[in-house]
GROMACS .gro file of C-alpha atoms in nm:
model
  407
    1UNK     CA    1   3.369   1.956  -5.198
    2UNK     CA    2   3.295   1.585  -5.227
    3UNK     CA    3   3.626   1.400  -5.274
    4UNK     CA    4   3.452   1.160  -5.515
    5UNK     CA    5   3.302   1.433  -5.731
    6UNK     CA    6   3.490   1.335  -6.046
    7UNK     CA    7   3.326   0.991  -6.038
    8UNK     CA    8   2.980   1.113  -5.949
    9UNK     CA    9   2.929   1.325  -6.266
   10UNK     CA   10   3.115   1.235  -6.583
   11UNK     CA   11   2.891   1.412  -6.836
   12UNK     CA   12   2.976   1.770  -6.955
   13UNK     CA   13   2.956   2.042  -6.689
   14UNK     CA   14   2.688   2.235  -6.879
   15UNK     CA   15   2.455   1.929  -6.860
   16UNK     CA   16   2.457   1.939  -6.479
   17UNK     CA   17   2.408   2.319  -6.492
   18UNK     CA   18   2.102   2.271  -6.717
   19UNK     CA   19   1.959   2.003  -6.488
   20UNK     CA   20   1.997   2.224  -6.182
   21UNK     CA   21   1.870   2.532  -6.365
   22UNK     CA   22   1.556   2.346  -6.458
   23UNK     CA   23   1.494   2.280  -6.089
   24UNK     CA   24   1.533   2.650  -6.016
   25UNK     CA   25   1.295   2.738  -6.301
   26UNK     CA   26   1.005   2.566  -6.123
   27UNK     CA   27   0.960   2.873  -5.904
   28UNK     CA   28   0.917   3.134  -6.180
   29UNK     CA   29   0.702   2.895  -6.380
   30UNK     CA   30   0.477   2.828  -6.080
   31UNK     CA   31   0.419   3.203  -6.038
   32UNK     CA   32   0.424   3.347  -6.390
   33UNK     CA   33   0.246   3.089  -6.602
   34UNK     CA   34  -0.097   3.118  -6.431
   35UNK     CA   35  -0.107   3.501  -6.407
   36UNK     CA   36  -0.256   3.550  -6.758
   37UNK     CA   37  -0.548   3.322  -6.655
   38UNK     CA   38  -0.639   3.513  -6.336
   39UNK     CA   39  -0.961   3.659  -6.475
   40UNK     CA   40  -1.088   3.327  -6.615
   41UNK     CA   41  -1.004   3.143  -6.293
   42UNK     CA   42  -1.181   3.409  -6.087
   43UNK     CA   43  -1.501   3.363  -6.288
   44UNK     CA   44  -1.480   2.983  -6.301
   45UNK     CA   45  -1.429   2.948  -5.926
   46UNK     CA   46  -1.669   3.230  -5.834
   47UNK     CA   47  -1.392   3.407  -5.645
   48UNK     CA   48  -1.327   3.769  -5.563
   49UNK     CA   49  -1.008   3.951  -5.667
   50UNK     CA   50  -0.889   3.939  -5.308
   51UNK     CA   51  -0.942   3.565  -5.294
   52UNK     CA   52  -0.750   3.517  -5.619
   53UNK     CA   53  -0.465   3.717  -5.469
   54UNK     CA   54  -0.460   3.462  -5.186
   55UNK     CA   55  -0.353   3.194  -5.437
   56UNK     CA   56  -0.035   3.391  -5.489
   57UNK     CA   57   0.010   3.479  -5.122
   58UNK     CA   58  -0.034   3.115  -5.016
   59UNK     CA   59   0.233   3.004  -5.262
   60UNK     CA   60   0.481   3.272  -5.148
   61UNK     CA   61   0.414   3.200  -4.780
   62UNK     CA   62   0.469   2.826  -4.826
   63UNK     CA   63   0.783   2.896  -5.027
   64UNK     CA   64   0.931   3.125  -4.763
   65UNK     CA   65   0.840   2.893  -4.474
   66UNK     CA   66   0.982   2.575  -4.617
   67UNK     CA   67   1.301   2.744  -4.728
   68UNK     CA   68   1.402   2.729  -4.362
   69UNK     CA   69   1.409   2.351  -4.376
   70UNK     CA   70   1.500   2.231  -4.724
   71UNK     CA   71   1.871   2.291  -4.669
   72UNK     CA   72   1.875   2.136  -4.325
   73UNK     CA   73   1.699   1.829  -4.455
   74UNK     CA   74   1.950   1.807  -4.742
   75UNK     CA   75   2.240   1.828  -4.496
   76UNK     CA   76   2.099   1.536  -4.299
   77UNK     CA   77   1.933   1.301  -4.552
   78UNK     CA   78   2.121   1.394  -4.870
   79UNK     CA   79   2.062   1.624  -5.163
   80UNK     CA   80   1.900   1.368  -5.390
   81UNK     CA   81   1.606   1.251  -5.171
   82UNK     CA   82   1.509   1.611  -5.076
   83UNK     CA   83   1.501   1.714  -5.442
   84UNK     CA   84   1.306   1.407  -5.552
   85UNK     CA   85   1.049   1.439  -5.274
   86UNK     CA   86   1.014   1.810  -5.338
   87UNK     CA   87   0.960   1.774  -5.711
   88UNK     CA   88   0.710   1.490  -5.651
   89UNK     CA   89   0.511   1.702  -5.408
   90UNK     CA   90   0.514   1.990  -5.656
   91UNK     CA   91   0.385   1.760  -5.931
   92UNK     CA   92   0.098   1.623  -5.720
   93UNK     CA   93   0.005   1.972  -5.598
   94UNK     CA   94  -0.009   2.090  -5.961
   95UNK     CA   95  -0.253   1.810  -6.036
   96UNK     CA   96  -0.454   1.923  -5.735
   97UNK     CA   97  -0.463   2.279  -5.867
   98UNK     CA   98  -0.588   2.161  -6.207
   99UNK     CA   99  -0.867   1.960  -6.044
  100UNK     CA  100  -0.972   2.230  -5.793
  101UNK     CA  101  -1.346   2.305  -5.786
  102UNK     CA  102  -1.337   2.592  -5.534
  103UNK     CA  103  -1.107   2.881  -5.466
  104UNK     CA  104  -1.005   2.741  -5.125
  105UNK     CA  105  -0.900   2.413  -5.280
  106UNK     CA  106  -0.685   2.607  -5.519
  107UNK     CA  107  -0.534   2.813  -5.234
  108UNK     CA  108  -0.452   2.492  -5.046
  109UNK     CA  109  -0.275   2.325  -5.339
  110UNK     CA  110  -0.093   2.649  -5.423
  111UNK     CA  111   0.042   2.651  -5.068
  112UNK     CA  112   0.165   2.294  -5.115
  113UNK     CA  113   0.331   2.398  -5.441
  114UNK     CA  114   0.511   2.674  -5.252
  115UNK     CA  115   0.624   2.436  -4.978
  116UNK     CA  116   0.772   2.202  -5.236
  117UNK     CA  117   0.922   2.436  -5.495
  118UNK     CA  118   1.212   2.562  -5.288
  119UNK     CA  119   1.372   2.219  -5.263
  120UNK     CA  120   1.525   2.243  -5.608
  121UNK     CA  121   1.623   2.609  -5.581
  122UNK     CA  122   1.791   2.583  -5.243
  123UNK     CA  123   1.951   2.240  -5.268
  124UNK     CA  124   2.086   2.289  -5.620
  125UNK     CA  125   2.327   2.557  -5.490
  126UNK     CA  126   2.468   2.312  -5.237
  127UNK     CA  127   2.499   2.047  -5.510
  128UNK     CA  128   2.718   2.283  -5.717
  129UNK     CA  129   2.959   2.346  -5.431
  130UNK     CA  130   2.963   1.974  -5.341
  131UNK     CA  131   3.078   1.892  -5.692
  132UNK     CA  132   3.322   2.167  -5.796
  133UNK     CA  133   3.618   2.369  -5.655
  134UNK     CA  134   3.558   2.747  -5.626
  135UNK     CA  135   3.648   2.861  -5.980
  136UNK     CA  136   3.465   2.573  -6.145
  137UNK     CA  137   3.166   2.623  -5.912
  138UNK     CA  138   3.148   2.987  -6.018
  139UNK     CA  139   3.137   2.885  -6.383
  140UNK     CA  140   2.855   2.635  -6.316
  141UNK     CA  141   2.666   2.886  -6.102
  142UNK     CA  142   2.693   3.135  -6.389
  143UNK     CA  143   2.563   2.879  -6.637
  144UNK     CA  144   2.271   2.803  -6.406
  145UNK     CA  145   2.191   3.174  -6.389
  146UNK     CA  146   2.194   3.200  -6.770
  147UNK     CA  147   1.951   2.913  -6.810
  148UNK     CA  148   1.739   3.032  -6.517
  149UNK     CA  149   1.706   3.384  -6.660
  150UNK     CA  150   1.499   3.249  -6.949
  151UNK     CA  151   1.211   3.135  -6.723
  152UNK     CA  152   1.058   3.470  -6.623
  153UNK     CA  153   1.049   3.575  -6.990
  154UNK     CA  154   0.893   3.268  -7.142
  155UNK     CA  155   0.663   3.155  -6.856
  156UNK     CA  156   0.390   3.423  -6.910
  157UNK     CA  157   0.395   3.363  -7.285
  158UNK     CA  158   0.344   2.987  -7.242
  159UNK     CA  159   0.075   3.044  -6.977
  160UNK     CA  160  -0.114   3.283  -7.203
  161UNK     CA  161  -0.115   3.042  -7.497
  162UNK     CA  162  -0.227   2.749  -7.279
  163UNK     CA  163  -0.506   2.957  -7.124
  164UNK     CA  164  -0.634   3.096  -7.457
  165UNK     CA  165  -0.640   2.764  -7.640
  166UNK     CA  166  -0.707   2.504  -7.365
  167UNK     CA  167  -0.842   2.682  -7.058
  168UNK     CA  168  -0.691   2.774  -6.722
  169UNK     CA  169  -0.667   2.413  -6.602
  170UNK     CA  170  -0.417   2.345  -6.882
  171UNK     CA  171  -0.165   2.576  -6.712
  172UNK     CA  172  -0.151   2.348  -6.406
  173UNK     CA  173  -0.151   2.030  -6.615
  174UNK     CA  174   0.151   2.181  -6.793
  175UNK     CA  175   0.322   2.240  -6.457
  176UNK     CA  176   0.243   1.885  -6.355
  177UNK     CA  177   0.399   1.758  -6.677
  178UNK     CA  178   0.713   1.968  -6.615
  179UNK     CA  179   0.732   1.834  -6.262
  180UNK     CA  180   0.699   1.472  -6.379
  181UNK     CA  181   0.968   1.522  -6.645
  182UNK     CA  182   1.201   1.679  -6.392
  183UNK     CA  183   1.143   1.401  -6.139
  184UNK     CA  184   1.227   1.137  -6.398
  185UNK     CA  185   1.537   1.330  -6.515
  186UNK     CA  186   1.669   1.377  -6.162
  187UNK     CA  187   1.585   1.020  -6.058
  188UNK     CA  188   1.779   0.896  -6.358
  189UNK     CA  189   2.070   1.141  -6.368
  190UNK     CA  190   2.125   1.327  -6.037
  191UNK     CA  191   2.384   1.163  -5.810
  192UNK     CA  192   2.399   1.198  -5.435
  193UNK     CA  193   2.663   1.466  -5.388
  194UNK     CA  194   2.670   1.495  -5.008
  195UNK     CA  195   2.959   1.296  -4.869
  196UNK     CA  196   2.864   1.070  -4.580
  197UNK     CA  197   3.136   1.215  -4.360
  198UNK     CA  198   2.966   1.558  -4.351
  199UNK     CA  199   2.605   1.443  -4.301
  200UNK     CA  200   2.447   1.618  -4.003
  201UNK     CA  201   2.222   1.451  -3.745
  202UNK     CA  202   1.865   1.564  -3.787
  203UNK     CA  203   1.721   1.675  -3.457
  204UNK     CA  204   1.587   1.995  -3.315
  205UNK     CA  205   1.890   2.074  -3.104
  206UNK     CA  206   2.134   2.034  -3.392
  207UNK     CA  207   1.905   2.230  -3.627
  208UNK     CA  208   1.866   2.521  -3.386
  209UNK     CA  209   2.240   2.521  -3.323
  210UNK     CA  210   2.302   2.552  -3.698
  211UNK     CA  211   2.058   2.841  -3.730
  212UNK     CA  212   2.209   3.017  -3.429
  213UNK     CA  213   2.561   2.978  -3.562
  214UNK     CA  214   2.482   3.126  -3.904
  215UNK     CA  215   2.246   3.400  -3.787
  216UNK     CA  216   2.504   3.497  -3.527
  217UNK     CA  217   2.776   3.529  -3.790
  218UNK     CA  218   2.784   3.890  -3.909
  219UNK     CA  219   2.971   3.782  -4.222
  220UNK     CA  220   2.685   3.556  -4.329
  221UNK     CA  221   2.420   3.824  -4.273
  222UNK     CA  222   2.619   4.087  -4.460
  223UNK     CA  223   2.687   3.861  -4.757
  224UNK     CA  224   2.322   3.755  -4.776
  225UNK     CA  225   2.216   4.119  -4.778
  226UNK     CA  226   2.485   4.206  -5.034
  227UNK     CA  227   2.336   3.959  -5.282
  228UNK     CA  228   1.968   3.968  -5.200
  229UNK     CA  229   1.893   4.341  -5.151
  230UNK     CA  230   2.052   4.473  -5.476
  231UNK     CA  231   1.843   4.216  -5.665
  232UNK     CA  232   1.541   4.412  -5.553
  233UNK     CA  233   1.680   4.720  -5.722
  234UNK     CA  234   1.592   4.536  -6.043
  235UNK     CA  235   1.298   4.332  -5.907
  236UNK     CA  236   1.126   4.656  -5.800
  237UNK     CA  237   1.075   4.739  -6.168
  238UNK     CA  238   0.931   4.394  -6.234
  239UNK     CA  239   0.682   4.432  -5.951
  240UNK     CA  240   0.589   4.785  -6.072
  241UNK     CA  241   0.580   4.686  -6.441
  242UNK     CA  242   0.208   4.748  -6.513
  243UNK     CA  243   0.218   5.105  -6.374
  244UNK     CA  244   0.573   5.193  -6.483
  245UNK     CA  245   0.547   5.056  -6.836
  246UNK     CA  246   0.186   5.142  -6.904
  247UNK     CA  247   0.125   5.468  -6.717
  248UNK     CA  248   0.473   5.624  -6.695
  249UNK     CA  249   0.635   5.509  -7.022
  250UNK     CA  250   0.309   5.483  -7.218
  251UNK     CA  251   0.375   5.139  -7.358
  252UNK     CA  252   0.100   4.911  -7.477
  253UNK     CA  253   0.073   4.564  -7.319
  254UNK     CA  254   0.202   4.412  -7.645
  255UNK     CA  255   0.522   4.621  -7.597
  256UNK     CA  256   0.595   4.512  -7.243
  257UNK     CA  257   0.817   4.233  -7.375
  258UNK     CA  258   1.089   4.492  -7.449
  259UNK     CA  259   1.128   4.542  -7.076
  260UNK     CA  260   1.167   4.171  -7.013
  261UNK     CA  261   1.410   4.140  -7.306
  262UNK     CA  262   1.636   4.409  -7.157
  263UNK     CA  263   1.622   4.257  -6.809
  264UNK     CA  264   1.683   3.898  -6.920
  265UNK     CA  265   1.957   4.004  -7.156
  266UNK     CA  266   2.130   4.187  -6.871
  267UNK     CA  267   2.108   3.887  -6.637
  268UNK     CA  268   2.228   3.643  -6.903
  269UNK     CA  269   2.511   3.875  -7.013
  270UNK     CA  270   2.636   3.931  -6.658
  271UNK     CA  271   2.623   3.559  -6.581
  272UNK     CA  272   2.815   3.477  -6.898
  273UNK     CA  273   3.089   3.730  -6.816
  274UNK     CA  274   3.101   3.603  -6.459
  275UNK     CA  275   3.168   3.252  -6.586
  276UNK     CA  276   3.438   3.378  -6.822
  277UNK     CA  277   3.611   3.565  -6.539
  278UNK     CA  278   3.608   3.270  -6.300
  279UNK     CA  279   3.962   3.182  -6.201
  280UNK     CA  280   4.112   3.476  -6.395
  281UNK     CA  281   4.059   3.755  -6.139
  282UNK     CA  282   4.008   3.749  -5.765
  283UNK     CA  283   3.649   3.694  -5.656
  284UNK     CA  284   3.638   4.013  -5.450
  285UNK     CA  285   3.757   4.214  -5.743
  286UNK     CA  286   3.477   4.075  -5.961
  287UNK     CA  287   3.224   4.167  -5.692
  288UNK     CA  288   3.362   4.521  -5.690
  289UNK     CA  289   3.319   4.536  -6.069
  290UNK     CA  290   2.954   4.439  -6.029
  291UNK     CA  291   2.890   4.708  -5.768
  292UNK     CA  292   3.075   4.972  -5.971
  293UNK     CA  293   2.840   4.901  -6.263
  294UNK     CA  294   2.531   4.916  -6.041
  295UNK     CA  295   2.645   5.240  -5.874
  296UNK     CA  296   2.720   5.407  -6.205
  297UNK     CA  297   2.395   5.309  -6.373
  298UNK     CA  298   2.196   5.402  -6.061
  299UNK     CA  299   2.343   5.753  -6.063
  300UNK     CA  300   2.269   5.791  -6.434
  301UNK     CA  301   1.918   5.656  -6.385
  302UNK     CA  302   1.834   5.904  -6.107
  303UNK     CA  303   1.988   6.200  -6.293
  304UNK     CA  304   1.816   6.113  -6.622
  305UNK     CA  305   1.470   6.078  -6.464
  306UNK     CA  306   1.522   6.400  -6.266
  307UNK     CA  307   1.616   6.605  -6.575
  308UNK     CA  308   1.435   6.439  -6.867
  309UNK     CA  309   1.084   6.310  -6.944
  310UNK     CA  310   1.106   5.925  -6.919
  311UNK     CA  311   1.149   5.749  -7.253
  312UNK     CA  312   1.154   5.373  -7.311
  313UNK     CA  313   1.454   5.408  -7.546
  314UNK     CA  314   1.688   5.484  -7.254
  315UNK     CA  315   1.493   5.387  -6.942
  316UNK     CA  316   1.467   5.015  -7.025
  317UNK     CA  317   1.837   4.964  -7.122
  318UNK     CA  318   1.942   5.124  -6.794
  319UNK     CA  319   1.752   4.854  -6.606
  320UNK     CA  320   1.922   4.591  -6.820
  321UNK     CA  321   2.267   4.732  -6.735
  322UNK     CA  322   2.178   4.725  -6.365
  323UNK     CA  323   2.078   4.359  -6.403
  324UNK     CA  324   2.410   4.294  -6.575
  325UNK     CA  325   2.602   4.432  -6.278
  326UNK     CA  326   2.400   4.230  -6.028
  327UNK     CA  327   2.438   3.907  -6.227
  328UNK     CA  328   2.812   3.964  -6.265
  329UNK     CA  329   2.873   3.955  -5.890
  330UNK     CA  330   2.598   3.735  -5.745
  331UNK     CA  331   2.744   3.391  -5.835
  332UNK     CA  332   3.062   3.483  -5.648
  333UNK     CA  333   2.875   3.615  -5.342
  334UNK     CA  334   2.653   3.303  -5.330
  335UNK     CA  335   2.961   3.075  -5.328
  336UNK     CA  336   3.115   3.283  -5.051
  337UNK     CA  337   2.794   3.237  -4.845
  338UNK     CA  338   2.814   2.859  -4.889
  339UNK     CA  339   3.180   2.849  -4.801
  340UNK     CA  340   3.117   3.017  -4.469
  341UNK     CA  341   2.958   2.690  -4.358
  342UNK     CA  342   3.128   2.401  -4.546
  343UNK     CA  343   2.966   2.147  -4.317
  344UNK     CA  344   2.621   2.302  -4.346
  345UNK     CA  345   2.598   2.430  -4.704
  346UNK     CA  346   2.237   2.329  -4.738
  347UNK     CA  347   2.141   2.522  -4.426
  348UNK     CA  348   2.339   2.826  -4.546
  349UNK     CA  349   2.160   2.814  -4.880
  350UNK     CA  350   1.825   2.790  -4.699
  351UNK     CA  351   1.888   3.093  -4.482
  352UNK     CA  352   2.021   3.296  -4.774
  353UNK     CA  353   1.700   3.218  -4.962
  354UNK     CA  354   1.488   3.318  -4.662
  355UNK     CA  355   1.667   3.651  -4.626
  356UNK     CA  356   1.613   3.714  -4.998
  357UNK     CA  357   1.248   3.613  -4.973
  358UNK     CA  358   1.187   3.851  -4.683
  359UNK     CA  359   1.347   4.135  -4.877
  360UNK     CA  360   1.135   4.050  -5.185
  361UNK     CA  361   0.817   4.047  -4.974
  362UNK     CA  362   0.890   4.386  -4.815
  363UNK     CA  363   0.965   4.543  -5.150
  364UNK     CA  364   0.654   4.390  -5.305
  365UNK     CA  365   0.417   4.475  -5.020
  366UNK     CA  366   0.552   4.809  -4.893
  367UNK     CA  367   0.791   4.981  -5.129
  368UNK     CA  368   0.652   4.904  -5.476
  369UNK     CA  369   0.299   5.047  -5.415
  370UNK     CA  370   0.456   5.372  -5.290
  371UNK     CA  371   0.684   5.442  -5.590
  372UNK     CA  372   0.540   5.255  -5.890
  373UNK     CA  373   0.361   5.558  -6.041
  374UNK     CA  374   0.673   5.782  -6.057
  375UNK     CA  375   0.981   5.715  -6.269
  376UNK     CA  376   1.201   5.930  -6.045
  377UNK     CA  377   1.070   5.766  -5.725
  378UNK     CA  378   1.140   5.423  -5.877
  379UNK     CA  379   1.493   5.528  -5.973
  380UNK     CA  380   1.565   5.666  -5.622
  381UNK     CA  381   1.418   5.356  -5.452
  382UNK     CA  382   1.617   5.123  -5.678
  383UNK     CA  383   1.935   5.313  -5.598
  384UNK     CA  384   1.857   5.299  -5.223
  385UNK     CA  385   1.826   4.922  -5.238
  386UNK     CA  386   2.158   4.903  -5.423
  387UNK     CA  387   2.320   5.120  -5.152
  388UNK     CA  388   2.202   4.877  -4.883
  389UNK     CA  389   2.377   4.594  -5.067
  390UNK     CA  390   2.688   4.805  -5.127
  391UNK     CA  391   2.708   4.904  -4.759
  392UNK     CA  392   2.668   4.543  -4.657
  393UNK     CA  393   2.955   4.441  -4.885
  394UNK     CA  394   3.175   4.727  -4.756
  395UNK     CA  395   3.106   4.626  -4.395
  396UNK     CA  396   3.188   4.263  -4.482
  397UNK     CA  397   3.525   4.363  -4.632
  398UNK     CA  398   3.600   4.586  -4.330
  399UNK     CA  399   3.518   4.299  -4.097
  400UNK     CA  400   3.758   4.079  -4.291
  401UNK     CA  401   4.034   4.336  -4.271
  402UNK     CA  402   3.981   4.368  -3.897
  403UNK     CA  403   4.003   3.993  -3.848
  404UNK     CA  404   4.319   3.973  -4.054
  405UNK     CA  405   4.478   4.256  -3.853
  406UNK     CA  406   4.384   4.083  -3.526
  407UNK     CA  407   4.528   3.753  -3.648
   0.00000   0.00000   0.00000
């Protein structure tokens, strides 16, 4: 924690949480707002469906690649410049997307968007831990999660309205306007939170040493898996939403919002409770509470789909309860990850994001297509992902007990 934190931010804590949450919301907005305009963009740019899919793949590839470096740059040059340069690059890339005349121009600028977006998501976590002691940091992390949860729900709605009334280019002009507003807000309000005494030299040898240290730490890997893999137990349903909601549950597209309402409500509710519990119970106990909820709802989910015809009235709330359990424990796990490397919190945040991105990509590209057409298969796969996270947490706690016994 920065020893001068009290002087760096004197406004209410929620204001900083909102500012950092808006940085994190760039990612969901960059993905979800333009999806309703896919068909129109394909016709306007004379592209094939496979080429349009490349606009999403290029963004995700850029996002995953640059996540390796955002944190390291922030550890060496400071949090503020990395965020400002990242948001500026995102804004210019959004303008490029709006002005694209060919599909390959759009793919190129989408890749640049992906390279830039992670700066706010990764570095904002390090900013929180720079500024607050553990209990306060957990409350702020929970507030960020609450604000952040709104983005996936509202982004497609905004994108659809912009596309219908103003054309597909308006979606990217909207993203550019958001980027500009965020750049101005962070330039005006965000302090430099990295203390000069913990700045790291930026060179290849030091960078590789940092990666090797964290990737060689079993505690770091286990914690990153404990937070990132259970998320996919919920994210799997998001990826499979068209087939699961439309084919399996028989919902009309206009009724899909009930799924997102349940999921977002679960995330926001869990984050709110997590913030309320900060400092009142031990962090590990709170993590156990989150896993107990996910285990219980996973068992009910599998049993219900095995014995009953799937019905939206109970299938959707179960996903929301799972999201509640994940959101209850993930702010605590994230802070534990950052505290494993107090001198390299940016790098730790980067690698945690990379591990999560790899898990997301595997679930999206491999698992979701295999199970999306069966409610029972989805329930079993979601439970399996939760078990991977639970096993990782159990191994982490056993490793801690073993170290304590040795000491």
